PDB file as gemmi writes it, atoms N, CA and C in Angstrom:
CRYST1    1.000    1.000    1.000  90.00  90.00  90.00 P 1                      
ATOM      1  N   UNK A   1       0.843  -1.184   0.000  1.00  0.00           N  
ATOM      2  CA  UNK A   1       0.000   0.000   0.000  1.00  0.00           C  
ATOM      3  C   UNK A   1       0.887   1.246   0.000  1.00  0.00           C  
ATOM      4  N   UNK A   2       0.534   2.175  -0.827  1.00  0.00           N  
ATOM      5  CA  UNK A   2       1.261   3.440  -0.915  1.00  0.00           C  
ATOM      6  C   UNK A   2       0.891   4.305   0.295  1.00  0.00           C  
ATOM      7  N   UNK A   3       1.903   4.902   0.920  1.00  0.00           N  
ATOM      8  CA  UNK A   3       1.628   5.741   2.093  1.00  0.00           C  
ATOM      9  C   UNK A   3       0.702   6.895   1.743  1.00  0.00           C  
ATOM     10  N   UNK A   4       0.788   7.368   0.495  1.00  0.00           N  
ATOM     11  CA  UNK A   4      -0.078   8.474   0.067  1.00  0.00           C  
ATOM     12  C   UNK A   4      -1.548   8.096   0.200  1.00  0.00           C  
ATOM     13  N   UNK A   5      -1.883   6.813  -0.001  1.00  0.00           N  
ATOM     14  CA  UNK A   5      -3.270   6.365   0.103  1.00  0.00           C  
ATOM     15  C   UNK A   5      -3.806   6.492   1.524  1.00  0.00           C  
ATOM     16  N   UNK A   6      -2.913   6.497   2.519  1.00  0.00           N  
ATOM     17  CA  UNK A   6      -3.369   6.557   3.904  1.00  0.00           C  
ATOM     18  C   UNK A   6      -3.419   7.987   4.452  1.00  0.00           C  
ATOM     19  N   UNK A   7      -2.968   8.961   3.660  1.00  0.00           N  
ATOM     20  CA  UNK A   7      -2.991  10.343   4.120  1.00  0.00           C  
ATOM     21  C   UNK A   7      -4.381  10.936   3.961  1.00  0.00           C  
ATOM     22  N   UNK A   8      -4.794  11.726   4.935  1.00  0.00           N  
ATOM     23  CA  UNK A   8      -6.035  12.461   4.780  1.00  0.00           C  
ATOM     24  C   UNK A   8      -5.778  13.637   3.838  1.00  0.00           C  
ATOM     25  N   UNK A   9      -6.829  14.270   3.406  1.00  0.00           N  
ATOM     26  CA  UNK A   9      -6.705  15.425   2.533  1.00  0.00           C  
ATOM     27  C   UNK A   9      -5.888  16.533   3.212  1.00  0.00           C  
ATOM     28  N   UNK A  10      -6.140  16.748   4.487  1.00  0.00           N  
ATOM     29  CA  UNK A  10      -5.393  17.761   5.229  1.00  0.00           C  
ATOM     30  C   UNK A  10      -3.923  17.351   5.332  1.00  0.00           C  
ATOM     31  N   UNK A  11      -3.680  16.084   5.661  1.00  0.00           N  
ATOM     32  CA  UNK A  11      -2.297  15.603   5.739  1.00  0.00           C  
ATOM     33  C   UNK A  11      -1.555  15.849   4.435  1.00  0.00           C  
ATOM     34  N   UNK A  12      -2.200  15.514   3.330  1.00  0.00           N  
ATOM     35  CA  UNK A  12      -1.549  15.670   2.038  1.00  0.00           C  
ATOM     36  C   UNK A  12      -1.219  17.137   1.749  1.00  0.00           C  
ATOM     37  N   UNK A  13      -2.142  18.022   2.081  1.00  0.00           N  
ATOM     38  CA  UNK A  13      -1.874  19.454   1.904  1.00  0.00           C  
ATOM     39  C   UNK A  13      -0.678  19.889   2.753  1.00  0.00           C  
ATOM     40  N   UNK A  14      -0.642  19.437   4.003  1.00  0.00           N  
ATOM     41  CA  UNK A  14       0.445  19.827   4.901  1.00  0.00           C  
ATOM     42  C   UNK A  14       1.785  19.282   4.424  1.00  0.00           C  
ATOM     43  N   UNK A  15       1.805  18.038   3.981  1.00  0.00           N  
ATOM     44  CA  UNK A  15       3.045  17.424   3.503  1.00  0.00           C  
ATOM     45  C   UNK A  15       3.569  18.161   2.280  1.00  0.00           C  
ATOM     46  N   UNK A  16       2.708  18.413   1.319  1.00  0.00           N  
ATOM     47  CA  UNK A  16       3.152  19.064   0.086  1.00  0.00           C  
ATOM     48  C   UNK A  16       3.567  20.505   0.370  1.00  0.00           C  
ATOM     49  N   UNK A  17       2.824  21.207   1.223  1.00  0.00           N  
ATOM     50  CA  UNK A  17       3.213  22.575   1.580  1.00  0.00           C  
ATOM     51  C   UNK A  17       4.584  22.587   2.249  1.00  0.00           C  
ATOM     52  N   UNK A  18       4.812  21.672   3.169  1.00  0.00           N  
ATOM     53  CA  UNK A  18       6.107  21.597   3.845  1.00  0.00           C  
ATOM     54  C   UNK A  18       7.226  21.298   2.851  1.00  0.00           C  
ATOM     55  N   UNK A  19       6.976  20.379   1.929  1.00  0.00           N  
ATOM     56  CA  UNK A  19       7.986  20.054   0.919  1.00  0.00           C  
ATOM     57  C   UNK A  19       8.297  21.264   0.051  1.00  0.00           C  
ATOM     58  N   UNK A  20       7.258  21.985  -0.359  1.00  0.00           N  
ATOM     59  CA  UNK A  20       7.467  23.168  -1.195  1.00  0.00           C  
ATOM     60  C   UNK A  20       8.221  24.254  -0.436  1.00  0.00           C  
ATOM     61  N   UNK A  21       7.921  24.417   0.851  1.00  0.00           N  
ATOM     62  CA  UNK A  21       8.658  25.392   1.659  1.00  0.00           C  
ATOM     63  C   UNK A  21      10.130  25.008   1.743  1.00  0.00           C  
ATOM     64  N   UNK A  22      10.407  23.719   1.854  1.00  0.00           N  
ATOM     65  CA  UNK A  22      11.789  23.249   1.872  1.00  0.00           C  
ATOM     66  C   UNK A  22      12.509  23.558   0.569  1.00  0.00           C  
ATOM     67  N   UNK A  23      11.812  23.365  -0.543  1.00  0.00           N  
ATOM     68  CA  UNK A  23      12.410  23.662  -1.846  1.00  0.00           C  
ATOM     69  C   UNK A  23      12.653  25.161  -2.005  1.00  0.00           C  
ATOM     70  N   UNK A  24      11.748  25.979  -1.473  1.00  0.00           N  
ATOM     71  CA  UNK A  24      11.952  27.431  -1.508  1.00  0.00           C  
ATOM     72  C   UNK A  24      13.159  27.811  -0.650  1.00  0.00           C  
ATOM     73  N   UNK A  25      13.299  27.185   0.498  1.00  0.00           N  
ATOM     74  CA  UNK A  25      14.458  27.424   1.352  1.00  0.00           C  
ATOM     75  C   UNK A  25      15.751  27.111   0.603  1.00  0.00           C  
ATOM     76  N   UNK A  26      15.771  25.995  -0.103  1.00  0.00           N  
ATOM     77  CA  UNK A  26      16.967  25.625  -0.862  1.00  0.00           C  
ATOM     78  C   UNK A  26      17.276  26.652  -1.947  1.00  0.00           C  
ATOM     79  N   UNK A  27      16.266  27.121  -2.647  1.00  0.00           N  
ATOM     80  CA  UNK A  27      16.481  28.122  -3.697  1.00  0.00           C  
ATOM     81  C   UNK A  27      17.038  29.419  -3.103  1.00  0.00           C  
ATOM     82  N   UNK A  28      16.519  29.829  -1.956  1.00  0.00           N  
ATOM     83  CA  UNK A  28      17.021  31.041  -1.294  1.00  0.00           C  
ATOM     84  C   UNK A  28      18.471  30.868  -0.865  1.00  0.00           C  
ATOM     85  N   UNK A  29      18.789  29.738  -0.282  1.00  0.00           N  
ATOM     86  CA  UNK A  29      20.141  29.512   0.209  1.00  0.00           C  
ATOM     87  C   UNK A  29      21.144  29.391  -0.924  1.00  0.00           C  
ATOM     88  N   UNK A  30      20.704  28.884  -2.070  1.00  0.00           N  
ATOM     89  CA  UNK A  30      21.592  28.809  -3.231  1.00  0.00           C  
ATOM     90  C   UNK A  30      22.016  30.214  -3.648  1.00  0.00           C  
ATOM     91  N   UNK A  31      21.089  31.147  -3.602  1.00  0.00           N  
ATOM     92  CA  UNK A  31      21.399  32.539  -3.947  1.00  0.00           C  
ATOM     93  C   UNK A  31      22.371  33.134  -2.925  1.00  0.00           C  
ATOM     94  N   UNK A  32      22.137  32.866  -1.655  1.00  0.00           N  
ATOM     95  CA  UNK A  32      23.021  33.376  -0.603  1.00  0.00           C  
ATOM     96  C   UNK A  32      24.432  32.803  -0.767  1.00  0.00           C  
ATOM     97  N   UNK A  33      24.527  31.503  -1.003  1.00  0.00           N  
ATOM     98  CA  UNK A  33      25.843  30.869  -1.172  1.00  0.00           C  
ATOM     99  C   UNK A  33      26.596  31.429  -2.370  1.00  0.00           C  
ATOM    100  N   UNK A  34      25.893  31.631  -3.470  1.00  0.00           N  
ATOM    101  CA  UNK A  34      26.541  32.101  -4.698  1.00  0.00           C  
ATOM    102  C   UNK A  34      26.815  33.604  -4.678  1.00  0.00           C  
ATOM    103  N   UNK A  35      26.083  34.324  -3.833  1.00  0.00           N  
ATOM    104  CA  UNK A  35      26.231  35.773  -3.720  1.00  0.00           C  
ATOM    105  C   UNK A  35      25.828  36.529  -4.988  1.00  0.00           C  
ATOM    106  N   UNK A  36      25.004  35.920  -5.802  1.00  0.00           N  
ATOM    107  CA  UNK A  36      24.454  36.626  -6.957  1.00  0.00           C  
ATOM    108  C   UNK A  36      23.185  35.925  -7.409  1.00  0.00           C  
ATOM    109  N   UNK A  37      22.424  36.648  -8.220  1.00  0.00           N  
ATOM    110  CA  UNK A  37      21.140  36.149  -8.695  1.00  0.00           C  
ATOM    111  C   UNK A  37      21.181  36.125 -10.216  1.00  0.00           C  
ATOM    112  N   UNK A  38      21.588  34.987 -10.770  1.00  0.00           N  
ATOM    113  CA  UNK A  38      21.608  34.864 -12.230  1.00  0.00           C  
ATOM    114  C   UNK A  38      20.223  34.450 -12.724  1.00  0.00           C  
ATOM    115  N   UNK A  39      20.076  34.329 -14.030  1.00  0.00           N  
ATOM    116  CA  UNK A  39      18.750  34.033 -14.594  1.00  0.00           C  
ATOM    117  C   UNK A  39      18.245  32.665 -14.155  1.00  0.00           C  
ATOM    118  N   UNK A  40      19.135  31.685 -14.006  1.00  0.00           N  
ATOM    119  CA  UNK A  40      18.716  30.351 -13.561  1.00  0.00           C  
ATOM    120  C   UNK A  40      18.201  30.405 -12.121  1.00  0.00           C  
ATOM    121  N   UNK A  41      18.943  31.077 -11.242  1.00  0.00           N  
ATOM    122  CA  UNK A  41      18.506  31.196  -9.842  1.00  0.00           C  
ATOM    123  C   UNK A  41      17.199  31.982  -9.743  1.00  0.00           C  
ATOM    124  N   UNK A  42      17.083  33.024 -10.552  1.00  0.00           N  
ATOM    125  CA  UNK A  42      15.852  33.830 -10.550  1.00  0.00           C  
ATOM    126  C   UNK A  42      14.655  32.965 -10.979  1.00  0.00           C  
ATOM    127  N   UNK A  43      14.852  32.141 -12.009  1.00  0.00           N  
ATOM    128  CA  UNK A  43      13.780  31.262 -12.478  1.00  0.00           C  
ATOM    129  C   UNK A  43      13.399  30.240 -11.402  1.00  0.00           C  
ATOM    130  N   UNK A  44      14.417  29.630 -10.765  1.00  0.00           N  
ATOM    131  CA  UNK A  44      14.149  28.664  -9.698  1.00  0.00           C  
ATOM    132  C   UNK A  44      13.424  29.317  -8.525  1.00  0.00           C  
ATOM    133  N   UNK A  45      13.865  30.521  -8.147  1.00  0.00           N  
ATOM    134  CA  UNK A  45      13.215  31.250  -7.054  1.00  0.00           C  
ATOM    135  C   UNK A  45      11.762  31.552  -7.401  1.00  0.00           C  
ATOM    136  N   UNK A  46      11.532  32.000  -8.619  1.00  0.00           N  
ATOM    137  CA  UNK A  46      10.169  32.300  -9.075  1.00  0.00           C  
ATOM    138  C   UNK A  46       9.294  31.053  -9.024  1.00  0.00           C  
ATOM    139  N   UNK A  47       9.823  29.939  -9.517  1.00  0.00           N  
ATOM    140  CA  UNK A  47       9.064  28.686  -9.508  1.00  0.00           C  
ATOM    141  C   UNK A  47       8.712  28.259  -8.093  1.00  0.00           C  
ATOM    142  N   UNK A  48       9.678  28.320  -7.192  1.00  0.00           N  
ATOM    143  CA  UNK A  48       9.432  27.855  -5.823  1.00  0.00           C  
ATOM    144  C   UNK A  48       8.483  28.782  -5.072  1.00  0.00           C  
ATOM    145  N   UNK A  49       8.603  30.090  -5.282  1.00  0.00           N  
ATOM    146  CA  UNK A  49       7.644  31.014  -4.664  1.00  0.00           C  
ATOM    147  C   UNK A  49       6.242  30.734  -5.191  1.00  0.00           C  
ATOM    148  N   UNK A  50       6.134  30.520  -6.497  1.00  0.00           N  
ATOM    149  CA  UNK A  50       4.832  30.187  -7.090  1.00  0.00           C  
ATOM    150  C   UNK A  50       4.247  28.916  -6.524  1.00  0.00           C  
ATOM    151  N   UNK A  51       5.100  27.894  -6.353  1.00  0.00           N  
ATOM    152  CA  UNK A  51       4.630  26.624  -5.794  1.00  0.00           C  
ATOM    153  C   UNK A  51       4.126  26.798  -4.367  1.00  0.00           C  
ATOM    154  N   UNK A  52       4.866  27.569  -3.563  1.00  0.00           N  
ATOM    155  CA  UNK A  52       4.445  27.803  -2.175  1.00  0.00           C  
ATOM    156  C   UNK A  52       3.137  28.589  -2.145  1.00  0.00           C  
ATOM    157  N   UNK A  53       3.035  29.628  -2.973  1.00  0.00           N  
ATOM    158  CA  UNK A  53       1.793  30.408  -3.013  1.00  0.00           C  
ATOM    159  C   UNK A  53       0.605  29.553  -3.442  1.00  0.00           C  
ATOM    160  N   UNK A  54       0.844  28.660  -4.389  1.00  0.00           N  
ATOM    161  CA  UNK A  54      -0.224  27.752  -4.821  1.00  0.00           C  
ATOM    162  C   UNK A  54      -0.728  26.916  -3.650  1.00  0.00           C  
ATOM    163  N   UNK A  55       0.193  26.353  -2.896  1.00  0.00           N  
ATOM    164  CA  UNK A  55      -0.207  25.515  -1.763  1.00  0.00           C  
ATOM    165  C   UNK A  55      -0.843  26.329  -0.651  1.00  0.00           C  
ATOM    166  N   UNK A  56      -0.376  27.547  -0.439  1.00  0.00           N  
ATOM    167  CA  UNK A  56      -1.019  28.419   0.552  1.00  0.00           C  
ATOM    168  C   UNK A  56      -2.471  28.667   0.135  1.00  0.00           C  
ATOM    169  N   UNK A  57      -2.681  28.943  -1.133  1.00  0.00           N  
ATOM    170  CA  UNK A  57      -4.050  29.147  -1.621  1.00  0.00           C  
ATOM    171  C   UNK A  57      -4.892  27.895  -1.462  1.00  0.00           C  
ATOM    172  N   UNK A  58      -4.303  26.720  -1.685  1.00  0.00           N  
ATOM    173  CA  UNK A  58      -5.045  25.466  -1.510  1.00  0.00           C  
ATOM    174  C   UNK A  58      -5.449  25.284  -0.042  1.00  0.00           C  
ATOM    175  N   UNK A  59      -4.557  25.636   0.884  1.00  0.00           N  
ATOM    176  CA  UNK A  59      -4.859  25.530   2.315  1.00  0.00           C  
ATOM    177  C   UNK A  59      -5.981  26.497   2.686  1.00  0.00           C  
ATOM    178  N   UNK A  60      -5.968  27.682   2.095  1.00  0.00           N  
ATOM    179  CA  UNK A  60      -7.046  28.648   2.325  1.00  0.00           C  
ATOM    180  C   UNK A  60      -8.362  28.106   1.765  1.00  0.00           C  
ATOM    181  N   UNK A  61      -8.317  27.535   0.552  1.00  0.00           N  
ATOM    182  CA  UNK A  61      -9.522  26.960  -0.056  1.00  0.00           C  
ATOM    183  C   UNK A  61     -10.105  25.833   0.788  1.00  0.00           C  
ATOM    184  N   UNK A  62      -9.241  25.127   1.504  1.00  0.00           N  
ATOM    185  CA  UNK A  62      -9.687  24.033   2.373  1.00  0.00           C  
ATOM    186  C   UNK A  62     -10.253  24.565   3.688  1.00  0.00           C  
ATOM    187  N   UNK A  63     -10.194  25.891   3.878  1.00  0.00           N  
ATOM    188  CA  UNK A  63     -10.678  26.568   5.090  1.00  0.00           C  
ATOM    189  C   UNK A  63      -9.899  26.179   6.345  1.00  0.00           C  
ATOM    190  N   UNK A  64      -8.611  25.840   6.161  1.00  0.00           N  
ATOM    191  CA  UNK A  64      -7.775  25.590   7.330  1.00  0.00           C  
ATOM    192  C   UNK A  64      -7.346  26.903   7.962  1.00  0.00           C  
ATOM    193  N   UNK A  65      -7.222  27.923   7.141  1.00  0.00           N  
ATOM    194  CA  UNK A  65      -6.981  29.295   7.587  1.00  0.00           C  
ATOM    195  C   UNK A  65      -7.799  30.195   6.675  1.00  0.00           C  
ATOM    196  N   UNK A  66      -8.002  31.431   7.108  1.00  0.00           N  
ATOM    197  CA  UNK A  66      -8.734  32.361   6.249  1.00  0.00           C  
ATOM    198  C   UNK A  66      -7.750  33.341   5.604  1.00  0.00           C  
ATOM    199  N   UNK A  67      -8.116  33.806   4.441  1.00  0.00           N  
ATOM    200  CA  UNK A  67      -7.303  34.797   3.746  1.00  0.00           C  
ATOM    201  C   UNK A  67      -7.170  36.058   4.620  1.00  0.00           C  
ATOM    202  N   UNK A  68      -8.255  36.448   5.269  1.00  0.00           N  
ATOM    203  CA  UNK A  68      -8.230  37.638   6.124  1.00  0.00           C  
ATOM    204  C   UNK A  68      -7.230  37.472   7.269  1.00  0.00           C  
ATOM    205  N   UNK A  69      -7.230  36.312   7.903  1.00  0.00           N  
ATOM    206  CA  UNK A  69      -6.290  36.065   8.997  1.00  0.00           C  
ATOM    207  C   UNK A  69      -4.844  36.057   8.492  1.00  0.00           C  
ATOM    208  N   UNK A  70      -4.632  35.490   7.315  1.00  0.00           N  
ATOM    209  CA  UNK A  70      -3.286  35.459   6.739  1.00  0.00           C  
ATOM    210  C   UNK A  70      -2.808  36.876   6.473  1.00  0.00           C  
ATOM    211  N   UNK A  71      -3.653  37.708   5.858  1.00  0.00           N  
ATOM    212  CA  UNK A  71      -3.239  39.076   5.558  1.00  0.00           C  
ATOM    213  C   UNK A  71      -3.090  39.919   6.821  1.00  0.00           C  
ATOM    214  N   UNK A  72      -3.864  39.603   7.844  1.00  0.00           N  
ATOM    215  CA  UNK A  72      -3.671  40.280   9.129  1.00  0.00           C  
ATOM    216  C   UNK A  72      -2.276  39.958   9.658  1.00  0.00           C  
ATOM    217  N   UNK A  73      -1.891  38.705   9.535  1.00  0.00           N  
ATOM    218  CA  UNK A  73      -0.553  38.298   9.979  1.00  0.00           C  
ATOM    219  C   UNK A  73       0.533  38.937   9.117  1.00  0.00           C  
ATOM    220  N   UNK A  74       0.282  39.090   7.815  1.00  0.00           N  
ATOM    221  CA  UNK A  74       1.232  39.767   6.934  1.00  0.00           C  
ATOM    222  C   UNK A  74       1.518  41.164   7.471  1.00  0.00           C  
ATOM    223  N   UNK A  75       0.492  41.862   7.883  1.00  0.00           N  
ATOM    224  CA  UNK A  75       0.675  43.212   8.420  1.00  0.00           C  
ATOM    225  C   UNK A  75       1.459  43.210   9.725  1.00  0.00           C  
ATOM    226  N   UNK A  76       1.213  42.214  10.569  1.00  0.00           N  
ATOM    227  CA  UNK A  76       1.987  42.086  11.814  1.00  0.00           C  
ATOM    228  C   UNK A  76       3.461  41.878  11.480  1.00  0.00           C  
ATOM    229  N   UNK A  77       3.729  41.009  10.504  1.00  0.00           N  
ATOM    230  CA  UNK A  77       5.114  40.730  10.125  1.00  0.00           C  
ATOM    231  C   UNK A  77       5.794  41.960   9.537  1.00  0.00           C  
ATOM    232  N   UNK A  78       5.072  42.733   8.744  1.00  0.00           N  
ATOM    233  CA  UNK A  78       5.632  43.965   8.182  1.00  0.00           C  
ATOM    234  C   UNK A  78       6.091  44.904   9.296  1.00  0.00           C  
ATOM    235  N   UNK A  79       5.298  45.020  10.345  1.00  0.00           N  
ATOM    236  CA  UNK A  79       5.665  45.881  11.470  1.00  0.00           C  
ATOM    237  C   UNK A  79       6.906  45.351  12.185  1.00  0.00           C  
ATOM    238  N   UNK A  80       6.980  44.030  12.356  1.00  0.00           N  
ATOM    239  CA  UNK A  80       8.162  43.441  12.985  1.00  0.00           C  
ATOM    240  C   UNK A  80       9.405  43.681  12.138  1.00  0.00           C  
ATOM    241  N   UNK A  81       9.254  43.578  10.820  1.00  0.00           N  
ATOM    242  CA  UNK A  81      10.388  43.801   9.927  1.00  0.00           C  
ATOM    243  C   UNK A  81      10.908  45.233  10.041  1.00  0.00           C  
ATOM    244  N   UNK A  82      10.001  46.179  10.213  1.00  0.00           N  
ATOM    245  CA  UNK A  82      10.417  47.578  10.395  1.00  0.00           C  
ATOM    246  C   UNK A  82      11.292  47.732  11.634  1.00  0.00           C  
ATOM    247  N   UNK A  83      10.963  46.960  12.652  1.00  0.00           N  
ATOM    248  CA  UNK A  83      11.674  47.082  13.916  1.00  0.00           C  
ATOM    249  C   UNK A  83      12.973  46.268  13.927  1.00  0.00           C  
ATOM    250  N   UNK A  84      12.951  45.076  13.365  1.00  0.00           N  
ATOM    251  CA  UNK A  84      14.048  44.137  13.552  1.00  0.00           C  
ATOM    252  C   UNK A  84      14.909  43.864  12.317  1.00  0.00           C  
ATOM    253  N   UNK A  85      14.604  44.491  11.177  1.00  0.00           N  
ATOM    254  CA  UNK A  85      15.405  44.232   9.989  1.00  0.00           C  
ATOM    255  C   UNK A  85      15.574  45.507   9.182  1.00  0.00           C  
ATOM    256  N   UNK A  86      16.347  45.411   8.139  1.00  0.00           N  
ATOM    257  CA  UNK A  86      16.560  46.553   7.238  1.00  0.00           C  
ATOM    258  C   UNK A  86      15.724  46.402   5.972  1.00  0.00           C  
ATOM    259  N   UNK A  87      14.820  45.447   5.932  1.00  0.00           N  
ATOM    260  CA  UNK A  87      14.052  45.173   4.732  1.00  0.00           C  
ATOM    261  C   UNK A  87      13.137  46.318   4.339  1.00  0.00           C  
ATOM    262  N   UNK A  88      12.713  47.120   5.290  1.00  0.00           N  
ATOM    263  CA  UNK A  88      11.787  48.218   4.996  1.00  0.00           C  
ATOM    264  C   UNK A  88      12.487  49.569   4.948  1.00  0.00           C  
ATOM    265  N   UNK A  89      13.791  49.576   4.781  1.00  0.00           N  
ATOM    266  CA  UNK A  89      14.538  50.834   4.752  1.00  0.00           C  
ATOM    267  C   UNK A  89      14.407  51.593   3.452  1.00  0.00           C  
ATOM    268  N   UNK A  90      13.898  50.988   2.427  1.00  0.00           N  
ATOM    269  CA  UNK A  90      13.807  51.652   1.117  1.00  0.00           C  
ATOM    270  C   UNK A  90      12.586  52.512   1.009  1.00  0.00           C  
TER     271      UNK A  90                                                      
END                                                                             
């Protein structure tokens, strides 16, 4: 029996989302290690961000979280970034 057959719909969403987040992490770290963003790295980064966003939308569609709650958290994170990072200095 394939382990995938025993996963619930929620389990499958969580597993795939986690895997996609891992792949996005790898794409980000590749850029950090190389210290530049060439067209191949840019394409890989774009693909992985798209994959993660797709799975986030699927989790929202499953009503595990709401879009409103996610965007509320986005705003909280933006405020933290202002305080603890240089990302909002521009």
